[in-house]
mmCIF file of C-alpha atoms in Angstrom:
data_model
loop_
_atom_site.group_PDB
_atom_site.id
_atom_site.type_symbol
_atom_site.label_atom_id
_atom_site.label_comp_id
_atom_site.label_asym_id
_atom_site.label_seq_id
_atom_site.Cartn_x
_atom_site.Cartn_y
_atom_site.Cartn_z
ATOM 1 C CA UNK A 86 88.338 96.009 108.582
ATOM 2 C CA UNK A 87 86.520 94.465 111.529
ATOM 3 C CA UNK A 88 89.696 94.295 113.604
ATOM 4 C CA UNK A 89 90.493 97.916 112.733
ATOM 5 C CA UNK A 90 87.314 99.375 114.257
ATOM 6 C CA UNK A 91 87.612 97.109 117.294
ATOM 7 C CA UNK A 92 91.205 98.277 117.814
ATOM 8 C CA UNK A 93 90.049 101.904 117.595
ATOM 9 C CA UNK A 94 87.497 101.399 120.353
ATOM 10 C CA UNK A 95 89.998 99.476 122.473
ATOM 11 C CA UNK A 96 92.328 102.499 122.374
ATOM 12 C CA UNK A 97 89.545 105.007 123.075
ATOM 13 C CA UNK A 98 87.992 103.043 125.935
ATOM 14 C CA UNK A 99 91.378 102.289 127.522
ATOM 15 C CA UNK A 100 91.898 106.043 127.822
ATOM 16 C CA UNK A 101 88.325 106.905 128.741
ATOM 17 C CA UNK A 102 88.299 104.429 131.629
ATOM 18 C CA UNK A 103 90.934 106.502 133.461
ATOM 19 C CA UNK A 104 88.948 109.698 132.967
ATOM 20 C CA UNK A 105 85.608 108.109 133.861
ATOM 21 C CA UNK A 106 87.107 106.304 136.873
ATOM 22 C CA UNK A 107 88.625 109.439 138.386
ATOM 23 C CA UNK A 108 85.434 111.396 137.635
ATOM 24 C CA UNK A 109 83.438 108.683 139.414
ATOM 25 C CA UNK A 110 85.753 108.942 142.423
ATOM 26 C CA UNK A 111 85.347 112.714 142.533
ATOM 27 C CA UNK A 112 81.597 112.702 141.931
ATOM 28 C CA UNK A 113 80.887 110.283 144.760
ATOM 29 C CA UNK A 114 83.314 111.955 147.159
ATOM 30 C CA UNK A 115 81.898 115.445 146.523
ATOM 31 C CA UNK A 116 78.357 114.163 147.171
ATOM 32 C CA UNK A 117 79.502 112.353 150.312
ATOM 33 C CA UNK A 118 81.416 115.426 151.496
ATOM 34 C CA UNK A 119 78.298 117.581 151.126
ATOM 35 C CA UNK A 120 76.124 114.877 152.711
ATOM 36 C CA UNK A 121 78.425 114.542 155.709
ATOM 37 C CA UNK A 122 79.167 118.227 156.247
ATOM 38 C CA UNK A 123 75.647 119.628 155.691
ATOM 39 C CA UNK A 124 73.221 116.733 156.247
ATOM 40 C CA UNK A 125 70.764 118.529 153.972
ATOM 41 C CA UNK A 126 68.966 116.974 150.996
ATOM 42 C CA UNK A 127 68.314 120.477 149.654
ATOM 43 C CA UNK A 128 72.061 121.203 149.472
ATOM 44 C CA UNK A 129 72.545 117.968 147.539
ATOM 45 C CA UNK A 130 69.748 118.910 145.152
ATOM 46 C CA UNK A 131 71.263 122.358 144.520
ATOM 47 C CA UNK A 132 74.580 120.667 143.744
ATOM 48 C CA UNK A 133 72.719 118.378 141.361
ATOM 49 C CA UNK A 134 71.090 121.372 139.685
ATOM 50 C CA UNK A 135 74.510 122.984 139.278
ATOM 51 C CA UNK A 136 75.664 119.820 137.536
ATOM 52 C CA UNK A 137 72.656 119.427 135.222
ATOM 53 C CA UNK A 138 71.323 122.881 134.386
ATOM 54 C CA UNK A 139 74.188 124.151 132.157
ATOM 55 C CA UNK A 140 73.988 120.997 130.032
ATOM 56 C CA UNK A 141 70.228 121.374 129.754
ATOM 57 C CA UNK A 142 70.423 125.024 128.677
ATOM 58 C CA UNK A 143 73.349 124.649 126.266
ATOM 59 C CA UNK A 144 72.365 121.273 124.841
ATOM 60 C CA UNK A 145 69.927 122.274 122.072
ATOM 61 C CA UNK A 146 72.437 124.740 120.586
ATOM 62 C CA UNK A 147 75.639 122.745 121.055
ATOM 63 C CA UNK A 148 74.566 120.196 118.446
ATOM 64 C CA UNK A 149 74.882 122.750 115.652
ATOM 65 C CA UNK A 150 78.480 123.465 116.608
ATOM 66 C CA UNK A 151 79.296 119.778 117.046
ATOM 67 C CA UNK A 152 78.185 119.009 113.500
ATOM 68 C CA UNK A 153 80.471 121.791 112.255
ATOM 69 C CA UNK A 154 83.528 121.082 114.395
ATOM 70 C CA UNK A 155 86.023 118.241 114.471
ATOM 71 C CA UNK A 156 84.531 115.825 116.996
ATOM 72 C CA UNK A 157 87.825 114.425 118.286
ATOM 73 C CA UNK A 158 89.221 117.916 118.868
ATOM 74 C CA UNK A 159 85.989 118.939 120.596
ATOM 75 C CA UNK A 160 86.300 115.989 122.996
ATOM 76 C CA UNK A 161 89.923 116.850 123.792
ATOM 77 C CA UNK A 162 89.213 120.539 124.442
ATOM 78 C CA UNK A 163 86.138 119.776 126.576
ATOM 79 C CA UNK A 164 87.991 117.196 128.688
ATOM 80 C CA UNK A 165 90.884 119.636 129.120
ATOM 81 C CA UNK A 166 88.477 122.323 130.349
ATOM 82 C CA UNK A 167 86.988 119.899 132.888
ATOM 83 C CA UNK A 168 90.502 119.033 134.077
ATOM 84 C CA UNK A 169 91.431 122.700 134.414
ATOM 85 C CA UNK A 170 88.479 123.536 136.666
ATOM 86 C CA UNK A 171 89.035 120.349 138.667
ATOM 87 C CA UNK A 172 92.542 121.661 139.275
ATOM 88 C CA UNK A 173 91.179 125.018 140.493
ATOM 89 C CA UNK A 174 88.717 123.364 142.890
ATOM 90 C CA UNK A 175 91.423 120.918 144.017
ATOM 91 C CA UNK A 176 93.781 123.766 144.907
ATOM 92 C CA UNK A 177 90.996 125.469 146.838
ATOM 93 C CA UNK A 178 90.260 122.313 148.862
ATOM 94 C CA UNK A 179 93.988 121.720 149.338
ATOM 95 C CA UNK A 180 94.452 125.072 151.081
ATOM 96 C CA UNK A 181 91.084 125.284 152.841
ATOM 97 C CA UNK A 182 87.348 124.690 152.710
ATOM 98 C CA UNK A 183 85.654 126.541 149.818
ATOM 99 C CA UNK A 184 82.201 128.023 150.221
ATOM 100 C CA UNK A 185 79.186 126.141 148.890
ATOM 101 C CA UNK A 186 78.666 128.907 146.327
ATOM 102 C CA UNK A 187 82.175 128.389 144.935
ATOM 103 C CA UNK A 188 81.628 124.621 144.704
ATOM 104 C CA UNK A 189 78.349 125.205 142.859
ATOM 105 C CA UNK A 190 80.050 127.546 140.356
ATOM 106 C CA UNK A 191 82.800 125.021 139.582
ATOM 107 C CA UNK A 192 80.216 122.261 139.170
ATOM 108 C CA UNK A 193 78.332 124.468 136.704
ATOM 109 C CA UNK A 194 81.438 125.214 134.639
ATOM 110 C CA UNK A 195 82.399 121.520 134.545
ATOM 111 C CA UNK A 196 78.844 120.731 133.471
ATOM 112 C CA UNK A 197 79.067 123.233 130.608
ATOM 113 C CA UNK A 198 82.242 121.539 129.336
ATOM 114 C CA UNK A 199 80.632 118.102 129.690
ATOM 115 C CA UNK A 200 77.766 119.344 127.522
ATOM 116 C CA UNK A 201 80.234 119.354 124.612
ATOM 117 C CA UNK A 202 82.155 116.167 125.455
ATOM 118 C CA UNK A 203 79.408 113.551 125.839
ATOM 119 C CA UNK A 204 77.394 114.358 122.655
ATOM 120 C CA UNK A 205 80.615 114.659 120.629
ATOM 121 C CA UNK A 206 81.622 111.145 121.722
ATOM 122 C CA UNK A 207 78.170 109.672 121.017
ATOM 123 C CA UNK A 208 78.023 111.378 117.605
ATOM 124 C CA UNK A 209 81.490 110.018 116.744
ATOM 125 C CA UNK A 210 80.628 106.368 117.464
ATOM 126 C CA UNK A 211 78.703 105.702 114.194
ATOM 127 C CA UNK A 212 81.688 107.123 112.277
ATOM 128 C CA UNK A 213 83.912 104.376 113.721
ATOM 129 C CA UNK A 214 81.687 101.288 114.206
ATOM 130 C CA UNK A 215 79.587 99.295 111.684
ATOM 131 C CA UNK A 216 75.867 100.020 111.917
ATOM 132 C CA UNK A 217 74.983 96.462 112.971
ATOM 133 C CA UNK A 218 77.447 96.703 115.890
ATOM 134 C CA UNK A 219 76.131 99.913 117.481
ATOM 135 C CA UNK A 220 74.118 98.182 120.223
ATOM 136 C CA UNK A 221 77.130 95.967 121.025
ATOM 137 C CA UNK A 222 79.415 99.024 121.247
ATOM 138 C CA UNK A 223 76.827 100.613 123.543
ATOM 139 C CA UNK A 224 77.150 97.517 125.737
ATOM 140 C CA UNK A 225 80.932 97.963 125.843
ATOM 141 C CA UNK A 226 80.509 101.623 126.756
ATOM 142 C CA UNK A 227 78.126 100.686 129.554
ATOM 143 C CA UNK A 228 80.726 98.216 130.862
ATOM 144 C CA UNK A 229 83.381 100.957 130.973
ATOM 145 C CA UNK A 230 81.043 103.213 132.954
ATOM 146 C CA UNK A 231 79.992 100.304 135.140
ATOM 147 C CA UNK A 232 83.559 99.270 135.978
ATOM 148 C CA UNK A 233 84.284 102.843 137.002
ATOM 149 C CA UNK A 234 81.147 103.027 139.123
ATOM 150 C CA UNK A 235 82.246 99.862 140.975
ATOM 151 C CA UNK A 236 85.824 100.885 141.695
ATOM 152 C CA UNK A 237 85.302 104.671 141.825
ATOM 153 C CA UNK A 238 83.287 105.090 145.049
ATOM 154 C CA UNK A 239 85.460 102.667 147.045
ATOM 155 C CA UNK A 240 88.704 104.264 145.837
ATOM 156 C CA UNK A 241 87.210 107.719 146.279
ATOM 157 C CA UNK A 242 86.231 107.121 149.899
ATOM 158 C CA UNK A 243 89.605 105.504 150.666
ATOM 159 C CA UNK A 244 91.596 108.416 149.221
ATOM 160 C CA UNK A 245 89.182 111.009 150.648
ATOM 161 C CA UNK A 246 89.526 109.480 154.122
ATOM 162 C CA UNK A 247 93.313 109.165 153.895
ATOM 163 C CA UNK A 248 94.044 112.544 152.266
ATOM 164 C CA UNK A 249 91.522 115.151 151.142
ATOM 165 C CA UNK A 250 89.011 116.020 148.450
ATOM 166 C CA UNK A 251 91.708 118.183 146.882
ATOM 167 C CA UNK A 252 93.928 115.148 146.248
ATOM 168 C CA UNK A 253 91.047 113.408 144.481
ATOM 169 C CA UNK A 254 90.477 116.389 142.221
ATOM 170 C CA UNK A 255 94.171 116.314 141.228
ATOM 171 C CA UNK A 256 93.697 112.665 140.201
ATOM 172 C CA UNK A 257 90.735 113.746 138.058
ATOM 173 C CA UNK A 258 93.085 116.065 136.181
ATOM 174 C CA UNK A 259 95.482 113.162 135.526
ATOM 175 C CA UNK A 260 92.622 110.957 134.284
ATOM 176 C CA UNK A 261 91.493 113.574 131.755
ATOM 177 C CA UNK A 262 95.039 113.978 130.457
ATOM 178 C CA UNK A 263 95.410 110.216 129.906
ATOM 179 C CA UNK A 264 92.093 110.091 128.015
ATOM 180 C CA UNK A 265 93.187 112.948 125.762
ATOM 181 C CA UNK A 266 96.542 111.330 124.981
ATOM 182 C CA UNK A 267 94.802 108.098 123.916
ATOM 183 C CA UNK A 268 92.446 110.051 121.650
ATOM 184 C CA UNK A 269 95.464 111.392 119.766
ATOM 185 C CA UNK A 270 96.186 107.846 118.543
ATOM 186 C CA UNK A 271 92.847 107.333 116.774
ATOM 187 C CA UNK A 272 91.346 108.854 113.651
ATOM 188 C CA UNK A 273 87.713 109.924 113.509
ATOM 189 C CA UNK A 274 86.360 110.876 110.098
ATOM 190 C CA UNK A 275 84.392 114.102 110.031
ATOM 191 C CA UNK A 276 81.042 113.780 108.152
ATOM 192 C CA UNK A 277 80.364 116.162 105.289
ATOM 193 C CA UNK A 278 77.867 118.934 105.936
ATOM 194 C CA UNK A 279 74.414 118.460 104.406
ATOM 195 C CA UNK A 280 74.622 121.917 102.827
ATOM 196 C CA UNK A 281 77.221 123.886 100.871
ATOM 197 C CA UNK A 282 75.616 127.236 101.716
ATOM 198 C CA UNK A 283 77.156 129.716 104.107
ATOM 199 C CA UNK A 284 76.729 128.531 107.710
ATOM 200 C CA UNK A 285 73.539 129.762 109.380
ATOM 201 C CA UNK A 286 73.091 128.797 113.013
ATOM 202 C CA UNK A 287 69.296 129.103 112.955
ATOM 203 C CA UNK A 288 68.911 127.130 109.705
ATOM 204 C CA UNK A 289 71.224 124.365 110.921
ATOM 205 C CA UNK A 290 69.401 124.187 114.242
ATOM 206 C CA UNK A 291 66.046 123.976 112.405
ATOM 207 C CA UNK A 292 67.374 121.187 110.153
ATOM 208 C CA UNK A 293 68.306 119.192 113.252
ATOM 209 C CA UNK A 294 64.922 119.841 114.883
ATOM 210 C CA UNK A 295 63.023 118.893 111.703
ATOM 211 C CA UNK A 296 65.028 115.674 111.393
ATOM 212 C CA UNK A 297 64.296 114.818 115.032
ATOM 213 C CA UNK A 298 60.512 115.345 114.946
ATOM 214 C CA UNK A 299 60.135 113.333 111.719
ATOM 215 C CA UNK A 300 61.158 110.129 113.511
ATOM 216 C CA UNK A 301 58.047 109.699 115.670
ATOM 217 C CA UNK A 302 59.252 106.629 117.623
ATOM 218 C CA UNK A 303 62.303 108.555 118.863
ATOM 219 C CA UNK A 304 60.064 111.494 119.835
ATOM 220 C CA UNK A 305 57.751 109.172 121.807
ATOM 221 C CA UNK A 306 60.645 107.530 123.670
ATOM 222 C CA UNK A 307 62.271 110.895 124.384
ATOM 223 C CA UNK A 308 59.077 112.300 125.939
ATOM 224 C CA UNK A 309 58.657 109.165 128.060
ATOM 225 C CA UNK A 310 62.325 109.344 129.034
ATOM 226 C CA UNK A 311 61.895 112.958 130.142
ATOM 227 C CA UNK A 312 59.112 111.899 132.522
ATOM 228 C CA UNK A 313 61.251 108.995 133.737
ATOM 229 C CA UNK A 314 64.202 111.355 134.307
ATOM 230 C CA UNK A 315 62.187 113.698 136.540
ATOM 231 C CA UNK A 316 61.854 111.007 139.200
ATOM 232 C CA UNK A 317 64.975 108.901 138.531
ATOM 233 C CA UNK A 318 67.812 111.414 138.170
ATOM 234 C CA UNK A 319 67.628 112.659 141.808
ATOM 235 C CA UNK A 320 68.221 109.075 142.995
ATOM 236 C CA UNK A 321 71.882 109.221 141.915
ATOM 237 C CA UNK A 322 72.379 112.022 144.441
ATOM 238 C CA UNK A 323 70.118 110.460 147.079
ATOM 239 C CA UNK A 324 71.816 107.040 147.308
ATOM 240 C CA UNK A 325 74.472 108.213 149.830
ATOM 241 C CA UNK A 326 71.792 110.191 151.682
ATOM 242 C CA UNK A 327 69.661 107.029 151.918
ATOM 243 C CA UNK A 328 72.610 105.152 153.438
ATOM 244 C CA UNK A 329 73.290 107.905 155.972
ATOM 245 C CA UNK A 330 69.778 109.033 156.968
ATOM 246 C CA UNK A 331 67.706 105.837 156.700
ATOM 247 C CA UNK A 332 70.235 103.127 157.569
ATOM 248 C CA UNK A 333 72.480 105.283 159.761
ATOM 249 C CA UNK A 334 75.690 104.068 158.100
ATOM 250 C CA UNK A 335 78.916 105.790 157.014
ATOM 251 C CA UNK A 336 80.972 106.436 153.898
ATOM 252 C CA UNK A 337 82.234 102.899 153.336
ATOM 253 C CA UNK A 338 78.700 101.493 153.437
ATOM 254 C CA UNK A 339 77.624 104.194 150.961
ATOM 255 C CA UNK A 340 80.517 103.290 148.652
ATOM 256 C CA UNK A 341 79.568 99.592 148.950
ATOM 257 C CA UNK A 342 76.079 100.382 147.642
ATOM 258 C CA UNK A 343 77.579 102.321 144.727
ATOM 259 C CA UNK A 344 80.015 99.472 144.015
ATOM 260 C CA UNK A 345 77.280 96.822 144.012
ATOM 261 C CA UNK A 346 75.163 99.033 141.745
ATOM 262 C CA UNK A 347 78.157 99.251 139.403
ATOM 263 C CA UNK A 348 78.742 95.488 139.488
ATOM 264 C CA UNK A 349 75.113 95.111 138.456
ATOM 265 C CA UNK A 350 75.735 97.507 135.556
ATOM 266 C CA UNK A 351 78.754 95.472 134.469
ATOM 267 C CA UNK A 352 76.681 92.297 134.510
ATOM 268 C CA UNK A 353 73.926 94.056 132.571
ATOM 269 C CA UNK A 354 76.395 95.481 130.056
ATOM 270 C CA UNK A 355 77.973 92.059 129.469
ATOM 271 C CA UNK A 356 74.552 90.476 129.033
ATOM 272 C CA UNK A 357 73.459 93.230 126.633
ATOM 273 C CA UNK A 358 76.550 92.770 124.467
ATOM 274 C CA UNK A 359 75.764 89.028 124.241
ATOM 275 C CA UNK A 360 72.006 89.198 123.582
ATOM 276 C CA UNK A 361 72.003 92.514 121.683
ATOM 277 C CA UNK A 362 70.227 91.134 118.597
ATOM 278 C CA UNK A 363 67.837 88.659 120.237
ATOM 279 C CA UNK A 364 64.897 91.056 120.795
ATOM 280 C CA UNK A 365 63.886 94.498 119.575
ATOM 281 C CA UNK A 366 65.475 97.467 121.310
ATOM 282 C CA UNK A 367 62.124 98.670 122.642
ATOM 283 C CA UNK A 368 61.580 95.329 124.414
ATOM 284 C CA UNK A 369 64.883 95.665 126.265
ATOM 285 C CA UNK A 370 64.061 99.260 127.196
ATOM 286 C CA UNK A 371 60.581 98.457 128.536
ATOM 287 C CA UNK A 372 61.859 95.543 130.633
ATOM 288 C CA UNK A 373 64.686 97.733 131.917
ATOM 289 C CA UNK A 374 62.295 100.426 133.139
ATOM 290 C CA UNK A 375 60.009 97.844 134.735
ATOM 291 C CA UNK A 376 62.936 96.348 136.679
ATOM 292 C CA UNK A 377 64.264 99.760 137.749
ATOM 293 C CA UNK A 378 60.774 100.781 138.905
ATOM 294 C CA UNK A 379 60.297 97.593 140.901
ATOM 295 C CA UNK A 380 63.649 97.964 142.668
ATOM 296 C CA UNK A 381 62.842 101.599 143.519
ATOM 297 C CA UNK A 382 59.516 100.549 145.052
ATOM 298 C CA UNK A 383 61.271 97.873 147.130
ATOM 299 C CA UNK A 384 63.869 100.413 148.289
ATOM 300 C CA UNK A 385 61.042 102.654 149.422
ATOM 301 C CA UNK A 386 59.509 100.098 151.790
ATOM 302 C CA UNK A 387 62.429 98.181 153.350
ATOM 303 C CA UNK A 388 63.158 98.651 157.041
ATOM 304 C CA UNK A 389 66.159 100.357 158.631
ATOM 305 C CA UNK A 390 67.583 96.951 159.597
ATOM 306 C CA UNK A 391 67.494 95.617 156.004
ATOM 307 C CA UNK A 392 70.658 97.248 154.655
ATOM 308 C CA UNK A 393 71.794 93.960 153.067
ATOM 309 C CA UNK A 394 68.503 93.774 151.151
ATOM 310 C CA UNK A 395 69.045 97.341 149.929
ATOM 311 C CA UNK A 396 72.467 96.304 148.637
ATOM 312 C CA UNK A 397 70.937 93.335 146.755
ATOM 313 C CA UNK A 398 68.191 95.514 145.295
ATOM 314 C CA UNK A 399 70.841 98.015 144.156
ATOM 315 C CA UNK A 400 72.539 95.244 142.173
ATOM 316 C CA UNK A 401 69.396 94.487 140.169
ATOM 317 C CA UNK A 402 68.707 98.184 139.634
ATOM 318 C CA UNK A 403 72.204 98.585 138.207
ATOM 319 C CA UNK A 404 71.875 95.459 136.043
ATOM 320 C CA UNK A 405 68.713 96.839 134.433
ATOM 321 C CA UNK A 406 70.184 100.257 133.502
ATOM 322 C CA UNK A 407 72.283 99.243 130.433
ATOM 323 C CA UNK A 408 69.225 97.658 128.813
ATOM 324 C CA UNK A 409 67.673 101.112 128.547
ATOM 325 C CA UNK A 410 70.650 103.389 127.914
ATOM 326 C CA UNK A 411 72.412 101.207 125.333
ATOM 327 C CA UNK A 412 69.463 100.391 123.013
ATOM 328 C CA UNK A 413 68.093 103.944 123.262
ATOM 329 C CA UNK A 414 71.329 105.497 122.006
ATOM 330 C CA UNK A 415 71.783 102.787 119.367
ATOM 331 C CA UNK A 416 68.271 103.502 118.026
ATOM 332 C CA UNK A 417 69.161 107.185 117.659
ATOM 333 C CA UNK A 418 72.505 106.429 116.015
ATOM 334 C CA UNK A 419 70.796 104.184 113.442
ATOM 335 C CA UNK A 420 67.948 106.551 112.641
ATOM 336 C CA UNK A 421 69.850 109.713 111.665
ATOM 337 C CA UNK A 422 72.586 110.680 109.223
ATOM 338 C CA UNK A 423 76.028 111.206 110.805
ATOM 339 C CA UNK A 424 76.042 114.846 109.632
ATOM 340 C CA UNK A 425 72.851 115.444 111.665
ATOM 341 C CA UNK A 426 73.670 113.282 114.673
ATOM 342 C CA UNK A 427 75.351 115.890 116.846
ATOM 343 C CA UNK A 428 72.259 118.100 116.762
ATOM 344 C CA UNK A 429 69.824 115.256 117.396
ATOM 345 C CA UNK A 430 71.808 113.793 120.311
ATOM 346 C CA UNK A 431 72.149 117.250 121.859
ATOM 347 C CA UNK A 432 68.397 117.834 121.547
ATOM 348 C CA UNK A 433 67.580 114.472 123.114
ATOM 349 C CA UNK A 434 70.118 114.979 125.891
ATOM 350 C CA UNK A 435 68.741 118.432 126.605
ATOM 351 C CA UNK A 436 65.183 117.152 126.954
ATOM 352 C CA UNK A 437 66.381 114.716 129.618
ATOM 353 C CA UNK A 438 68.617 117.324 131.244
ATOM 354 C CA UNK A 439 65.811 119.882 131.395
ATOM 355 C CA UNK A 440 63.590 117.365 133.150
ATOM 356 C CA UNK A 441 66.283 116.573 135.709
ATOM 357 C CA UNK A 442 66.269 120.034 137.381
ATOM 358 C CA UNK A 443 62.507 119.685 137.820
ATOM 359 C CA UNK A 444 63.062 116.427 139.676
ATOM 360 C CA UNK A 445 65.911 117.845 141.715
ATOM 361 C CA UNK A 446 63.889 120.929 142.671
ATOM 362 C CA UNK A 447 61.007 118.712 143.798
ATOM 363 C CA UNK A 448 63.133 116.082 145.534
ATOM 364 C CA UNK A 449 64.952 118.391 147.980
ATOM 365 C CA UNK A 450 61.937 119.749 149.878
ATOM 366 C CA UNK A 451 60.024 116.451 149.662
ATOM 367 C CA UNK A 452 62.899 114.382 151.045
ATOM 368 C CA UNK A 453 63.618 116.920 153.804
ATOM 369 C CA UNK A 454 59.943 116.879 154.863
ATOM 370 C CA UNK A 455 58.788 113.288 154.268
ATOM 371 C CA UNK A 456 62.006 111.237 154.141
ATOM 372 C CA UNK A 457 64.109 109.732 151.386
ATOM 373 C CA UNK A 458 62.086 106.500 151.135
ATOM 374 C CA UNK A 459 59.004 108.394 149.966
ATOM 375 C CA UNK A 460 60.896 109.577 146.879
ATOM 376 C CA UNK A 461 62.228 106.082 146.136
ATOM 377 C CA UNK A 462 58.761 104.514 146.392
ATOM 378 C CA UNK A 463 56.816 106.954 144.226
ATOM 379 C CA UNK A 464 59.590 107.266 141.655
ATOM 380 C CA UNK A 465 59.356 103.493 141.250
ATOM 381 C CA UNK A 466 55.613 103.713 140.592
ATOM 382 C CA UNK A 467 56.131 106.409 137.928
ATOM 383 C CA UNK A 468 58.935 104.425 136.236
ATOM 384 C CA UNK A 469 56.829 101.242 136.073
ATOM 385 C CA UNK A 470 53.993 103.214 134.470
ATOM 386 C CA UNK A 471 56.467 104.721 131.966
ATOM 387 C CA UNK A 472 57.622 101.217 130.937
ATOM 388 C CA UNK A 473 54.022 100.125 130.318
ATOM 389 C CA UNK A 474 53.213 103.254 128.295
ATOM 390 C CA UNK A 475 56.315 102.960 126.081
ATOM 391 C CA UNK A 476 55.705 99.294 125.293
ATOM 392 C CA UNK A 477 51.979 99.815 124.647
ATOM 393 C CA UNK A 478 52.555 102.798 122.359
ATOM 394 C CA UNK A 479 55.104 100.949 120.244
ATOM 395 C CA UNK A 480 52.843 97.927 119.964
ATOM 396 C CA UNK A 481 50.053 100.209 118.791
ATOM 397 C CA UNK A 482 52.225 102.227 116.390
ATOM 398 C CA UNK A 483 53.697 99.078 114.805
ATOM 399 C CA UNK A 484 56.443 101.054 113.099
ATOM 400 C CA UNK A 485 60.106 100.395 112.470
ATOM 401 C CA UNK A 486 62.784 102.999 112.838
ATOM 402 C CA UNK A 487 64.329 104.163 109.565
ATOM 403 C CA UNK A 488 67.921 103.100 109.051
ATOM 404 C CA UNK A 489 70.439 105.400 107.413
ATOM 405 C CA UNK A 490 72.483 104.112 104.523
ATOM 406 C CA UNK A 491 76.231 103.692 104.898
ATOM 407 C CA UNK A 492 78.488 106.347 103.494
#
């Protein structure tokens, strides 16, 4: 039985790595293209809003549908939709330079499709892995993302420089197709609905909301995470801008920073999978935020000549990330019934996604006026405070998360 679930994840992740890798290549190259051609932090922030806002708006409602629909089929359809719109944008870049408005629209449509794919995958994990292995699986998932974040930017810049952004978008289509083919080889059991009554969207949504607010520790972490996301999420878009505007370096230096960040995430993911049961999840999460905050503060004060130090700091920032993301999702997966999980994950994701546009809207004007280092520094201060608050609250609450029974 143990080998069976491990084999299932080996098949899924072997397909997902192609999709995630090509998406990483495209994501970095699009950001670099906008950075290089516009030189405006505000343009980057608008692109970020286009990528986050649809997921934030749709998220609370998508969970109801996910708990009704077949989760594997949902993942396949969503990935296919992303591939289709990548193809459209790729054709546009292949024949000419699309307007910024057109790029924003495509990013929004891709974001809407992603709003279905990611929660469906997270909600399917507890249906395939034993409960005591969820944190370890989260570590594996972080390693897949990390590997892609290491290779993706370097490959993306190389292909972008040698060909065009259109060629990269065509590769993204191929990656999605490979991921979908691999999904066809696995079986994901669909949980039974908690009610035999006729489907009611409002009632099902309310059931998910009621289940979420009953688990106070998850509510506390989600609120703290929303505050953390306001200052942290813009950094993903600002990393290339930091390399260009503060250090005065080009695309390959920007991809090096992304690669080192990803290597750090791989190291953190490996370490998490090894020490997953040593401490409580909240301890890992608090230490993760403290490390991320410290590295942000350091990034905000280093000189223009200290690019190598920025690269080193990026490694430790990346290494800390899996120790928050993995345990957080594992806590949610343990605390709720599989039939309710799609709604809860969508609600949690939406809270974070709704906070991200706030950060992006603030970051653009601030960075354009005061410089990118100001955002790095003060975001680090906020993240360190968030880590202290989360740890202190859990120590005071002295509660354990409820664990769902198997079956």
